[in-house]
Short mmCIF file of C-alpha atoms in Angstrom, two decimals:
data_model
loop_
_atom_site.label_atom_id
_atom_site.label_comp_id
_atom_site.label_asym_id
_atom_site.label_seq_id
_atom_site.Cartn_x
_atom_site.Cartn_y
_atom_site.Cartn_z
CA MET A 23 -10.12 109.44 -8.44
CA ASN A 24 -12.82 106.88 -8.30
CA ASN A 25 -15.05 108.65 -10.91
CA GLN A 26 -11.86 109.18 -13.02
CA LEU A 27 -11.38 105.13 -12.90
CA LEU A 28 -14.57 104.95 -14.85
CA ASN A 29 -13.33 106.69 -17.85
CA PRO A 30 -10.95 103.15 -19.64
CA MET A 31 -9.51 106.16 -21.47
CA LEU A 32 -7.52 107.49 -18.13
CA LEU A 33 -6.51 104.10 -16.62
CA ASP A 34 -3.19 104.05 -18.18
CA GLU A 35 -2.10 107.31 -16.30
CA GLN A 36 -3.39 106.66 -13.08
CA PRO A 37 -0.23 105.79 -10.46
CA LEU A 38 -0.95 102.03 -9.28
CA PRO A 39 -1.58 102.81 -5.64
CA GLN A 40 -4.53 104.71 -6.94
CA VAL A 41 -5.62 102.05 -9.22
CA LEU A 42 -5.04 99.75 -6.39
CA SER A 43 -7.06 101.35 -3.77
CA SER A 44 -9.85 101.97 -6.00
CA LEU A 45 -9.80 98.20 -6.82
CA GLU A 46 -10.03 97.22 -2.94
CA GLN A 47 -12.49 99.69 -2.08
CA SER A 48 -15.09 98.56 -5.27
CA HIS A 49 -13.87 94.66 -4.54
CA PHE A 50 -14.08 94.29 -0.97
CA HIS A 51 -16.41 97.13 0.26
CA GLN A 52 -18.46 97.49 -2.98
CA GLN A 53 -17.62 101.24 -2.66
CA PRO A 54 -18.76 102.33 -5.26
CA ALA A 55 -20.16 99.36 -6.54
CA ARG A 56 -18.37 98.25 -9.88
CA ASP A 57 -19.37 95.85 -12.56
CA LEU A 58 -17.24 93.25 -14.00
CA ASN A 59 -16.52 94.95 -16.75
CA PHE A 60 -15.13 97.63 -14.44
CA PHE A 61 -12.07 95.02 -13.25
CA LEU A 62 -11.32 93.84 -16.89
CA ASP A 63 -10.81 97.50 -18.09
CA VAL A 64 -8.50 97.94 -15.24
CA ARG A 65 -7.03 94.60 -16.07
CA GLU A 66 -6.55 95.33 -19.81
CA SER A 67 -4.57 98.52 -18.59
CA LEU A 68 -2.07 96.31 -16.14
CA MET A 69 -1.50 94.33 -18.84
CA ARG A 70 -0.17 97.22 -21.01
CA ARG A 71 1.37 98.83 -17.80
CA PRO A 72 5.67 98.29 -18.33
CA VAL A 73 6.90 97.16 -14.90
CA VAL A 74 9.02 98.98 -12.66
CA ASP A 75 10.50 97.15 -9.51
CA ALA A 76 9.41 99.76 -7.30
CA GLU A 77 5.37 99.03 -8.61
CA ARG A 78 5.80 95.37 -8.74
CA GLU A 79 4.41 94.55 -5.70
CA CYS A 80 1.46 96.66 -6.18
CA MET A 81 0.98 95.54 -9.56
CA ILE A 82 0.54 92.12 -8.43
CA ARG A 83 -1.46 93.02 -5.29
CA ALA A 84 -3.86 94.93 -7.78
CA LEU A 85 -3.78 91.70 -10.42
CA ILE A 86 -4.84 89.49 -7.24
CA VAL A 87 -8.04 91.80 -6.75
CA ILE A 88 -9.04 91.58 -9.93
CA ALA A 89 -8.57 87.76 -10.40
CA ARG A 90 -10.81 87.27 -7.03
CA ALA A 91 -13.33 89.83 -8.68
CA CYS A 92 -13.93 87.54 -11.68
CA PHE A 93 -14.02 84.81 -9.05
CA ALA A 94 -16.90 86.29 -7.70
CA ALA A 95 -18.36 86.90 -10.72
CA ALA A 96 -18.18 83.13 -11.89
CA THR A 97 -15.65 83.88 -14.77
CA PRO A 98 -12.32 82.10 -13.91
CA ARG A 99 -10.89 82.51 -17.35
CA HIS A 100 -10.87 86.15 -17.06
CA GLY A 101 -9.23 85.81 -13.55
CA LEU A 102 -6.38 83.37 -15.02
CA ILE A 103 -5.51 85.55 -17.64
CA ALA A 104 -4.80 88.31 -14.62
CA MET A 105 -2.81 85.78 -12.62
CA ALA A 106 -0.93 84.78 -15.56
CA ARG A 107 0.39 88.58 -16.10
CA ALA A 108 0.93 88.25 -12.10
CA GLU A 109 2.87 85.37 -12.04
CA ALA A 110 5.42 86.89 -14.75
CA VAL A 111 6.24 89.87 -12.69
CA ALA A 112 6.30 88.14 -9.51
CA ALA A 113 8.75 85.31 -11.26
CA ASP A 114 11.85 86.36 -9.82
CA LEU A 115 10.94 87.96 -6.39
CA PRO A 116 11.71 85.89 -3.64
CA ASP A 117 8.73 83.94 -1.89
CA SER A 118 6.74 85.90 0.40
CA ASP A 119 2.91 86.36 1.71
CA LEU A 120 2.28 87.91 -1.70
CA LYS A 121 3.07 84.63 -3.88
CA ARG A 122 1.10 82.39 -1.21
CA GLN A 123 -1.91 84.87 -2.29
CA LEU A 124 -1.00 84.50 -5.93
CA CYS A 125 -1.40 80.29 -5.44
CA THR A 126 -4.13 80.85 -3.41
CA VAL A 127 -6.11 82.78 -6.21
CA LYS A 128 -4.66 80.66 -8.93
CA GLY A 129 -6.35 77.53 -7.19
CA ALA A 130 -9.28 78.99 -6.57
CA LEU A 131 -10.09 79.39 -10.45
CA CYS A 132 -8.61 76.18 -11.34
CA ILE A 133 -11.11 74.74 -9.23
CA GLU A 134 -13.75 76.64 -10.90
CA LEU A 135 -12.36 75.25 -14.41
CA GLY A 136 -12.43 71.75 -13.46
CA ASP A 137 -8.79 72.07 -13.76
CA PHE A 138 -7.95 69.52 -10.75
CA SER A 139 -4.43 69.05 -11.09
CA ASN A 140 -3.38 72.75 -11.41
CA ALA A 141 -5.65 73.72 -8.31
CA PHE A 142 -3.93 70.82 -6.12
CA GLU A 143 -0.53 71.84 -6.94
CA SER A 144 -1.34 75.84 -6.70
CA HIS A 145 -2.80 74.95 -2.70
CA ALA A 146 -0.60 72.66 -1.76
CA ARG A 147 2.12 75.55 -2.75
CA ALA A 148 0.11 77.56 -1.27
CA LEU A 149 0.27 75.70 2.06
CA GLU A 150 3.95 74.93 2.08
CA LEU A 151 4.50 78.94 1.91
CA ALA A 152 2.25 79.70 4.41
CA ARG A 153 4.51 77.31 6.58
CA ALA A 154 7.62 78.83 5.78
CA LEU A 155 6.53 82.05 6.66
CA ALA A 156 5.23 80.47 9.70
CA ASN A 157 1.73 81.83 8.92
CA ARG A 158 -1.09 80.07 10.90
CA GLU A 159 -3.84 81.76 9.74
CA SER A 160 -2.91 81.09 5.99
CA VAL A 161 -1.86 77.71 6.87
CA ALA A 162 -5.95 76.91 8.02
CA ARG A 163 -6.96 78.65 4.77
CA SER A 164 -4.91 76.82 2.56
CA ILE A 165 -6.03 73.45 4.25
CA VAL A 166 -9.49 74.81 3.81
CA ASN A 167 -9.13 75.36 -0.05
CA LEU A 168 -7.77 71.90 -0.27
CA ALA A 169 -11.08 70.32 1.31
CA ALA A 170 -12.91 72.66 -1.05
CA LEU A 171 -10.88 71.03 -3.89
CA PHE A 172 -11.77 67.61 -2.91
CA VAL A 173 -15.60 68.12 -2.22
CA ASP A 174 -15.95 69.42 -5.45
CA TYR A 175 -14.77 65.97 -7.13
CA GLY A 176 -16.46 63.62 -4.59
CA ALA A 177 -13.87 62.96 -2.08
CA TYR A 178 -15.85 63.87 0.97
CA TRP A 179 -14.11 61.79 3.42
CA ASP A 180 -11.09 63.93 2.66
CA THR A 181 -12.92 67.04 2.90
CA LEU A 182 -14.54 66.06 6.29
CA LYS A 183 -10.89 64.75 7.39
CA LEU A 184 -9.42 68.10 6.34
CA GLY A 185 -12.17 70.31 7.91
CA GLU A 186 -11.68 68.49 11.21
CA ILE A 187 -7.64 69.15 11.11
CA VAL A 188 -9.16 72.94 10.78
CA LEU A 189 -11.56 73.05 13.79
CA ALA A 190 -8.94 71.37 15.62
CA MET A 191 -6.29 74.55 14.67
CA HIS A 192 -9.38 76.63 16.00
CA ARG A 193 -9.95 75.31 19.35
CA GLU A 194 -6.33 75.23 20.08
CA GLN A 195 -6.08 79.26 18.89
CA PRO A 196 -9.22 81.09 16.88
CA LEU A 197 -8.98 81.42 13.67
CA GLU A 198 -10.22 84.50 11.75
CA SER A 199 -14.61 83.94 11.37
CA VAL A 200 -14.07 83.80 7.48
CA THR A 201 -11.56 80.98 7.68
CA LEU A 202 -13.93 78.89 9.65
CA ALA A 203 -16.77 79.96 8.38
CA ALA A 204 -15.21 78.42 4.86
CA ALA A 205 -13.84 75.45 6.85
CA LEU A 206 -17.55 74.63 7.87
CA ASN A 207 -18.75 75.18 4.75
CA ASN A 208 -16.78 72.62 2.87
CA MET A 209 -17.84 70.10 5.66
CA THR A 210 -21.48 71.34 5.53
CA GLU A 211 -21.36 70.10 1.69
CA ALA A 212 -20.23 67.10 2.03
CA CYS A 213 -22.62 65.98 4.60
CA LEU A 214 -25.32 67.45 1.70
CA ALA A 215 -23.62 65.23 -1.07
CA THR A 216 -23.51 62.09 1.41
CA GLN A 217 -26.75 62.91 3.01
CA GLN A 218 -25.72 63.26 6.56
CA ALA A 219 -28.59 66.07 6.99
CA GLU A 220 -28.39 66.21 10.47
CA ARG A 221 -24.49 66.43 10.48
CA GLY A 222 -24.95 68.71 8.09
CA ILE A 223 -27.15 71.19 9.70
CA GLU A 224 -24.88 71.32 12.71
CA TYR A 225 -22.05 72.45 11.03
CA GLY A 226 -24.25 74.95 8.20
CA SER A 227 -25.13 76.47 11.93
CA GLN A 228 -22.12 76.96 13.29
CA VAL A 229 -21.29 78.84 10.21
CA LEU A 230 -24.21 81.25 11.00
CA LEU A 231 -22.83 81.99 14.61
CA VAL A 232 -19.18 82.46 13.67
CA SER A 233 -20.05 85.28 10.24
CA PRO A 234 -20.10 88.74 10.85
CA THR A 235 -22.42 90.47 8.20
CA ASP A 236 -20.19 93.86 7.72
CA GLU A 237 -17.67 92.66 4.49
CA ALA A 238 -18.37 91.12 1.51
CA PRO A 239 -16.17 87.39 2.39
CA GLN A 240 -18.40 86.50 5.09
CA ARG A 241 -21.54 87.73 3.79
CA ALA A 242 -20.86 85.52 0.80
CA GLN A 243 -19.75 82.37 3.63
CA LEU A 244 -23.31 83.39 5.08
CA CYS A 245 -24.94 83.26 1.63
CA THR A 246 -23.32 79.54 0.87
CA ALA A 247 -24.11 78.58 4.32
CA HIS A 248 -28.34 79.52 4.29
CA ALA A 249 -28.58 77.84 0.94
CA LEU A 250 -26.85 74.47 2.02
CA LEU A 251 -29.08 74.31 5.22
CA ALA A 252 -32.09 74.99 2.78
CA ARG A 253 -31.11 71.89 0.91
CA LEU A 254 -30.38 69.63 4.05
CA HIS A 255 -33.49 70.36 5.46
CA LEU A 256 -35.19 69.41 2.21
CA LEU A 257 -33.51 66.19 2.52
CA ARG A 258 -35.71 65.75 5.89
CA GLY A 259 -38.61 66.93 3.97
CA ARG A 260 -39.14 70.13 6.07
CA VAL A 261 -39.89 72.44 3.23
CA ASN A 262 -41.00 75.17 5.72
CA ALA A 263 -37.40 75.39 7.20
CA ALA A 264 -35.84 75.32 3.74
CA GLU A 265 -37.70 78.28 2.38
CA ARG A 266 -36.42 79.99 5.95
CA GLU A 267 -33.09 79.45 5.04
CA MET A 268 -33.86 80.54 1.29
CA ALA A 269 -35.54 83.75 2.25
CA ALA A 270 -32.09 84.29 4.05
CA ALA A 271 -29.47 83.51 1.27
CA ARG A 272 -31.52 85.61 -1.03
CA THR A 273 -31.05 88.65 1.40
CA GLN A 274 -27.21 87.70 1.45
CA ALA A 275 -26.48 87.26 -2.01
CA GLN A 276 -28.09 90.59 -3.04
CA SER A 277 -25.54 92.08 -0.44
CA THR A 278 -22.80 90.21 -1.61
CA GLY A 279 -22.77 91.11 -5.48
CA SER A 280 -21.22 87.68 -6.37
CA SER A 281 -22.50 86.01 -8.77
CA ARG A 282 -21.30 82.76 -7.40
CA ALA A 283 -23.22 83.34 -4.27
CA ARG A 284 -26.39 84.16 -6.55
CA LEU A 285 -25.69 80.86 -8.47
CA LYS A 286 -25.46 78.56 -5.62
CA VAL A 287 -29.03 79.95 -4.18
CA ALA A 288 -30.59 80.02 -7.81
CA ILE A 289 -29.97 76.22 -7.65
CA ALA A 290 -31.34 75.35 -4.09
CA SER A 291 -34.39 77.95 -5.05
CA ALA A 292 -34.90 75.56 -7.85
CA LEU A 293 -35.15 72.42 -5.76
CA ILE A 294 -37.23 73.83 -3.13
CA ASP A 295 -39.84 74.89 -6.50
CA HIS A 296 -39.68 71.35 -7.39
CA GLU A 297 -40.61 70.12 -4.14
CA ASN A 298 -43.62 72.95 -4.10
CA GLY A 299 -44.75 71.05 -7.31
CA ARG A 300 -43.54 73.96 -10.06
CA LEU A 301 -41.14 71.13 -12.40
CA ARG A 302 -41.09 73.37 -15.22
CA GLN A 303 -40.00 77.01 -12.91
CA ALA A 304 -37.26 74.34 -11.30
CA VAL A 305 -35.99 72.74 -14.46
CA GLN A 306 -35.79 75.81 -16.56
CA SER A 307 -34.20 77.96 -13.15
CA LEU A 308 -31.45 74.85 -13.09
CA LYS A 309 -30.30 74.25 -17.17
CA GLU A 310 -29.92 78.63 -16.61
CA SER A 311 -27.70 77.98 -13.99
CA LEU A 312 -25.94 75.31 -15.59
CA VAL A 313 -25.33 77.82 -18.66
CA LEU A 314 -24.37 80.83 -16.67
CA ALA A 315 -22.08 78.71 -14.73
CA GLY A 316 -19.73 77.20 -17.61
CA ALA A 317 -19.50 73.66 -18.70
CA ASP A 318 -16.63 72.69 -16.45
CA SER A 319 -17.09 74.66 -13.03
CA SER A 320 -17.79 73.49 -9.62
CA LEU A 321 -21.17 75.00 -9.72
CA ALA A 322 -21.77 73.47 -13.20
CA LYS A 323 -21.24 69.94 -11.38
CA ASP A 324 -23.87 71.12 -8.51
CA ALA A 325 -26.03 72.44 -10.92
CA MET A 326 -26.04 68.98 -12.93
CA SER A 327 -26.40 66.89 -9.46
CA ALA A 328 -29.73 69.19 -8.80
CA LEU A 329 -31.41 68.21 -12.44
CA ILE A 330 -30.18 64.91 -11.99
CA THR A 331 -32.42 65.00 -8.43
CA VAL A 332 -35.31 66.22 -9.91
CA TYR A 333 -35.21 63.83 -12.55
CA GLU A 334 -34.85 61.30 -11.18
CA LYS A 335 -37.57 62.05 -8.69
CA GLU A 336 -39.99 62.97 -11.68
CA GLY A 337 -39.66 59.61 -12.92
CA HIS A 338 -37.41 60.46 -16.01
CA PRO A 339 -34.21 58.19 -15.71
CA LYS A 340 -32.91 58.99 -19.07
CA LEU A 341 -32.69 62.48 -18.61
CA ALA A 342 -30.96 61.81 -15.38
CA LEU A 343 -28.88 59.33 -16.40
CA LYS A 344 -27.42 62.29 -19.51
CA TYR A 345 -26.58 64.50 -16.54
CA LEU A 346 -24.87 61.53 -14.35
CA GLN A 347 -22.65 60.09 -16.92
CA ARG A 348 -21.23 64.13 -17.45
CA LEU A 349 -20.70 64.81 -14.30
CA SER A 350 -19.29 61.33 -13.61
CA ALA A 351 -16.85 61.67 -16.58
CA MET A 352 -15.96 65.13 -15.14
CA THR A 353 -14.96 63.62 -11.95
CA GLU A 354 -13.22 60.64 -13.34
CA ARG A 355 -10.56 62.69 -14.69
CA VAL A 356 -8.89 62.98 -11.78
CA ASN A 357 -6.38 61.07 -10.11
CA LEU A 358 -7.55 61.57 -6.28
CA ASP A 359 -5.03 58.47 -5.32
CA GLN A 360 -2.01 60.63 -6.15
CA ALA A 361 -3.37 63.52 -4.68
CA ARG A 362 -4.04 61.67 -1.49
CA GLU A 363 -0.32 60.81 -0.96
CA ARG A 364 0.63 64.30 -1.33
CA LEU A 365 -1.66 64.72 1.58
CA VAL A 366 1.07 62.63 3.44
CA VAL A 367 4.06 64.49 2.35
CA LEU A 368 2.09 67.94 3.54
CA GLY A 369 1.39 65.93 6.72
CA LEU A 370 -2.18 66.42 6.12
CA ALA A 371 -2.48 62.45 6.13
CA ASP A 372 -1.77 59.46 7.91
CA ARG A 373 -0.08 56.87 5.48
CA ASP A 374 -1.04 54.08 8.05
CA ASN A 375 -4.82 55.12 8.01
CA MET A 376 -4.85 55.36 4.01
CA GLU A 377 -5.66 51.96 3.50
CA SER A 378 -8.88 52.48 5.00
CA ALA A 379 -9.66 55.70 3.29
CA PRO A 380 -11.08 54.25 0.46
CA THR A 381 -13.29 52.33 2.19
CA GLU A 382 -14.80 55.38 4.20
CA ALA A 383 -14.69 56.77 1.16
CA GLN A 384 -16.64 54.90 -0.45
CA THR A 385 -19.11 55.17 2.41
CA PHE A 386 -19.27 59.00 2.36
CA SER A 387 -19.05 59.37 -1.24
CA ASN A 388 -21.63 59.43 -4.46
CA ASP A 389 -20.37 56.03 -6.09
CA PHE A 390 -21.22 56.76 -9.43
CA ARG A 391 -21.49 53.56 -10.94
CA LEU A 392 -24.19 52.10 -8.48
CA GLN A 393 -25.98 55.58 -9.20
CA THR A 394 -25.66 54.95 -12.80
CA ALA A 395 -26.74 51.64 -12.89
CA THR A 396 -29.33 52.46 -10.62
CA LEU A 397 -30.69 54.87 -13.20
CA GLN A 398 -30.21 52.76 -16.05
CA LYS A 399 -32.50 49.95 -14.52
CA LYS A 400 -35.07 52.55 -13.78
CA LEU A 401 -34.79 53.57 -17.33
CA ILE A 402 -35.16 50.01 -18.35
CA ASP A 403 -38.22 49.64 -16.01
CA SER A 404 -40.12 52.46 -17.44
CA GLN A 405 -39.81 51.47 -21.12
CA VAL A 406 -40.54 47.63 -20.31
CA GLU A 407 -43.88 48.81 -17.96
CA VAL A 408 -44.66 50.76 -21.14
CA LEU A 409 -44.40 47.43 -23.21
CA GLU A 410 -45.90 45.32 -21.09
CA ARG A 411 -48.52 47.45 -20.82
CA LEU A 412 -49.65 46.73 -24.51
CA ALA A 413 -48.57 42.77 -24.12
CA VAL A 414 -51.26 42.30 -21.33
CA ALA A 415 -53.45 44.23 -23.51
CA ALA A 416 -53.41 41.95 -26.43
CA GLU A 417 -52.82 38.64 -23.84
CA MET A 418 -56.31 39.78 -21.75
CA ARG A 419 -58.37 39.43 -25.43
CA ASP A 420 -57.86 35.52 -24.65
CA ASP A 421 -56.73 35.29 -20.86
CA VAL A 422 -59.13 37.06 -18.86
CA THR A 423 -56.38 37.68 -15.71
CA GLY A 424 -53.62 39.42 -18.32
CA MET A 425 -51.33 37.41 -16.00
CA HIS A 426 -49.93 35.04 -18.94
CA CYS A 427 -47.35 36.62 -19.65
CA TYR A 428 -45.72 37.72 -16.12
CA ARG A 429 -46.18 33.69 -15.56
CA VAL A 430 -44.24 32.90 -18.44
CA GLY A 431 -41.53 35.30 -17.48
CA LYS A 432 -41.14 34.08 -14.03
CA TRP A 433 -41.33 30.38 -15.18
CA ALA A 434 -38.36 31.62 -17.59
CA ASN A 435 -36.59 32.72 -14.94
CA LEU A 436 -36.55 29.70 -12.94
CA ILE A 437 -35.92 27.73 -15.60
CA ALA A 438 -32.55 29.89 -16.20
CA LEU A 439 -31.38 29.93 -12.95
CA GLU A 440 -32.18 26.20 -12.74
CA MET A 441 -29.67 25.92 -15.66
CA GLY A 442 -26.79 27.78 -13.84
CA LEU A 443 -27.17 30.71 -15.72
CA PRO A 444 -26.32 33.71 -13.63
CA THR A 445 -28.92 35.91 -12.03
CA MET A 446 -28.55 38.79 -14.04
CA GLU A 447 -29.04 36.90 -17.07
CA ALA A 448 -32.27 34.91 -15.73
CA ASP A 449 -33.62 38.38 -14.78
CA THR A 450 -33.08 39.56 -18.58
CA ILE A 451 -34.77 36.65 -19.79
CA GLU A 452 -37.40 37.24 -17.51
CA ILE A 453 -38.28 40.45 -18.58
CA ALA A 454 -37.97 39.65 -22.26
CA ALA A 455 -40.13 36.90 -21.54
CA ARG A 456 -43.07 38.43 -20.45
CA LEU A 457 -43.02 40.36 -23.84
CA HIS A 458 -43.07 37.46 -25.96
CA ASP A 459 -46.20 37.55 -27.02
CA ILE A 460 -46.47 41.68 -27.44
CA GLY A 461 -47.39 40.82 -31.45
CA LYS A 462 -50.59 39.42 -30.14
CA VAL A 463 -51.98 42.98 -30.41
CA GLY A 464 -52.16 42.66 -34.01
CA VAL A 465 -53.91 39.93 -34.58
CA PRO A 466 -57.46 39.69 -35.25
CA ASP A 467 -60.06 38.91 -32.37
CA TYR A 468 -62.27 36.39 -34.59
CA ILE A 469 -58.69 34.42 -34.83
CA LEU A 470 -57.43 35.16 -31.15
CA LEU A 471 -60.43 34.05 -29.49
CA LYS A 472 -62.10 31.39 -32.04
CA PRO A 473 -62.86 28.22 -30.17
CA GLU A 474 -62.29 25.92 -32.92
CA LYS A 475 -59.37 24.64 -34.70
CA LEU A 476 -57.71 28.00 -36.97
CA THR A 477 -58.15 27.03 -40.52
CA PRO A 478 -54.68 26.96 -42.38
CA ALA A 479 -55.34 30.90 -44.01
CA GLU A 480 -56.36 31.70 -40.15
CA PHE A 481 -53.35 30.00 -39.04
CA ASP A 482 -50.77 32.13 -40.99
CA LEU A 483 -52.31 34.99 -39.67
CA MET A 484 -51.81 33.74 -36.24
CA LYS A 485 -47.87 33.05 -36.55
CA ARG A 486 -47.51 36.94 -38.02
CA HIS A 487 -47.28 37.49 -34.37
CA THR A 488 -44.05 36.59 -33.72
CA VAL A 489 -42.90 39.16 -36.54
CA LEU A 490 -45.36 41.87 -35.76
CA GLY A 491 -43.57 41.65 -31.78
CA ALA A 492 -40.25 41.65 -33.06
CA ARG A 493 -40.61 44.49 -35.07
CA LEU A 494 -42.52 46.43 -31.91
CA LEU A 495 -39.41 45.46 -30.26
CA SER A 496 -36.59 46.39 -32.71
CA ARG A 497 -34.16 49.26 -32.80
CA SER A 498 -34.07 49.41 -28.79
CA LYS A 499 -30.28 49.68 -27.51
CA THR A 500 -31.31 48.49 -24.12
CA PRO A 501 -30.14 44.65 -23.79
CA GLN A 502 -33.94 43.79 -22.19
CA ILE A 503 -35.44 44.64 -24.90
CA ARG A 504 -33.00 43.70 -27.49
CA MET A 505 -33.33 40.27 -26.19
CA ALA A 506 -37.42 40.65 -25.90
CA GLU A 507 -37.40 40.92 -29.64
CA LYS A 508 -35.44 37.85 -30.53
CA VAL A 509 -37.78 36.12 -27.91
CA ALA A 510 -40.87 37.49 -29.53
CA LEU A 511 -39.50 36.37 -32.88
CA THR A 512 -38.44 32.64 -31.84
CA HIS A 513 -40.36 31.61 -29.25
CA HIS A 514 -42.28 29.36 -31.43
CA GLU A 515 -39.61 27.99 -32.95
CA ARG A 516 -38.86 24.14 -32.46
CA TRP A 517 -35.67 22.07 -31.36
CA THR A 518 -35.95 19.57 -34.45
CA GLY A 519 -37.69 22.00 -36.96
CA GLY A 520 -40.98 23.05 -37.95
CA GLY A 521 -41.85 25.90 -35.83
CA TYR A 522 -42.31 29.43 -37.18
CA PRO A 523 -41.72 32.23 -38.47
CA GLN A 524 -38.16 31.03 -39.70
CA GLY A 525 -38.17 27.11 -39.32
CA LEU A 526 -34.80 27.25 -37.41
CA THR A 527 -33.42 24.20 -35.68
CA GLY A 528 -31.33 23.56 -32.84
CA GLU A 529 -28.53 25.75 -31.27
CA ALA A 530 -29.95 27.96 -34.28
CA ILE A 531 -32.69 29.05 -31.98
CA PRO A 532 -31.18 31.85 -29.55
CA LEU A 533 -31.37 30.31 -25.79
CA ALA A 534 -33.66 32.47 -24.33
CA GLY A 535 -36.20 31.83 -27.07
CA ARG A 536 -35.90 28.29 -25.91
CA ILE A 537 -36.21 28.68 -22.67
CA THR A 538 -39.42 31.07 -23.06
CA SER A 539 -40.76 28.16 -25.52
CA VAL A 540 -40.78 25.73 -22.87
CA ALA A 541 -42.53 28.23 -20.15
CA ASP A 542 -44.89 29.55 -22.79
CA VAL A 543 -46.13 25.97 -23.20
CA PHE A 544 -46.34 25.19 -19.85
CA ASP A 545 -48.19 27.90 -18.69
CA ALA A 546 -50.42 27.77 -21.43
CA LEU A 547 -51.75 24.15 -21.01
CA LEU A 548 -52.10 24.44 -16.71
CA HIS A 549 -54.62 27.20 -17.67
CA GLU A 550 -58.15 27.52 -19.58
CA ARG A 551 -58.02 29.21 -22.99
CA PRO A 552 -61.43 29.66 -25.30
CA TYR A 553 -59.75 26.90 -27.20
CA LYS A 554 -59.07 24.47 -24.55
CA HIS A 555 -59.35 23.28 -20.59
CA ALA A 556 -56.74 23.36 -17.93
CA TRP A 557 -54.35 20.08 -17.85
CA PRO A 558 -53.37 18.37 -14.87
CA VAL A 559 -49.28 19.54 -13.83
CA ASP A 560 -48.47 15.80 -14.54
CA GLU A 561 -50.18 15.43 -18.01
CA ALA A 562 -48.41 18.88 -18.95
CA THR A 563 -44.86 17.44 -18.09
CA LEU A 564 -45.50 14.55 -19.88
CA MET A 565 -46.61 17.04 -22.89
CA ILE A 566 -43.37 19.14 -22.98
CA GLN A 567 -41.32 15.83 -22.40
CA THR A 568 -43.00 14.55 -25.51
CA LEU A 569 -42.35 17.46 -27.41
CA SER A 570 -38.72 17.97 -26.26
CA GLY A 571 -37.02 16.18 -29.40
#
């Protein structure tokens, strides 16, 4: 019978019970092993078959097995096609455990496709059916599935709370090992995301104790647990322990036949490669995993999170920020507050405690805005660092310490704060002021280092450093560098006119340029240069007042 099923031309002729038996043997026990095409061929056969009342249940079960195989192969769209057919066949049937299974499988597929709303509704409906049928094990599995949904969208507080409900049910009366392992893996993943390494290792280690290895679902849970444990050990810098867990994860992945499990292992393995200095290999593996996972899947989120970690550690904030923005966009499409309200209706959350949930959620979850701001700062710092080195190189030709630009930045910051400007704006002015003389890199030494007064022609060449500096800093999208462009161009303008290069007056000169001008003159007066001695502070202050206009 199984050999006949290998021939797609004979599928339509096989009795449905035999088709179902072959599907179950192939998916749950891999006897004989099948690739995805086998399940898709059977799906197409079932799509063509007329619906016979006596065979309805058998057809629905067969379609559910196919959808599960598609889930394991990380091809959820194929699975949803099978689910649509199954739902149509089951439309006028009374509520039953079979309908609950339909909702459960559809919910899992929707999670993989990033469809939070349909995933949540499917798992919530499965929970309602399980309760109506008084099926305690199914109730627990539905709660586990809701927790898996929340962990994919960064609601780690909810994941841990739902996991605790399942653990309490298990303490009251033992649950099946696969249900318990799934709950523990959800909690382990929530701990990984929130960097609670020791707590996560405790949950992950329990999975290894409760999961037998004789069936594919249990092996998939074990594979996931080993991969998560490997990443948790990396958080603590325990590379050897992580590699031991990865060896076990790879063994389990090979025996499960699950593409999903293999992708989880590939992601964890790439992070270990990065830790061992194999950056190129790690990035290539993560990008391949991202392609295989599909654009909107939960596995894609995992791959993107790993890429963010790698790029951030390697000092590539621009690349890390790109993936963080994609990840944030996927997550922000979801109305978690509405889902939490539904949890209250389902009896899985206490309305009196709902007000405390956001605070705890902020504690436990990735704050995308904070992480984005951090990466943006790193990106700006890396860009400014390169420019500062160029500015210092120019400055050291007439200031052996090269510290003039840093001092001007600090003076400018203090002046801005004294004027009542916001701290963030004062910090931006400081960065911009540090780059005010970057254009001097294009001024010849014979002019820059000349101890005598410059001739008019030489002074014209000196004045060009303002325009050159602005050109060097132009076309940047970074606010700090855009401000630095204005400062470089205008820090030699004068309130009363007569400055250069544009001869601006009064408020036509940008405020940051005016502040930097004062800081620049003050610091230059206080320090020795080839063409002047250092002035006392009181004389420098008097000169600033005299030139104030």
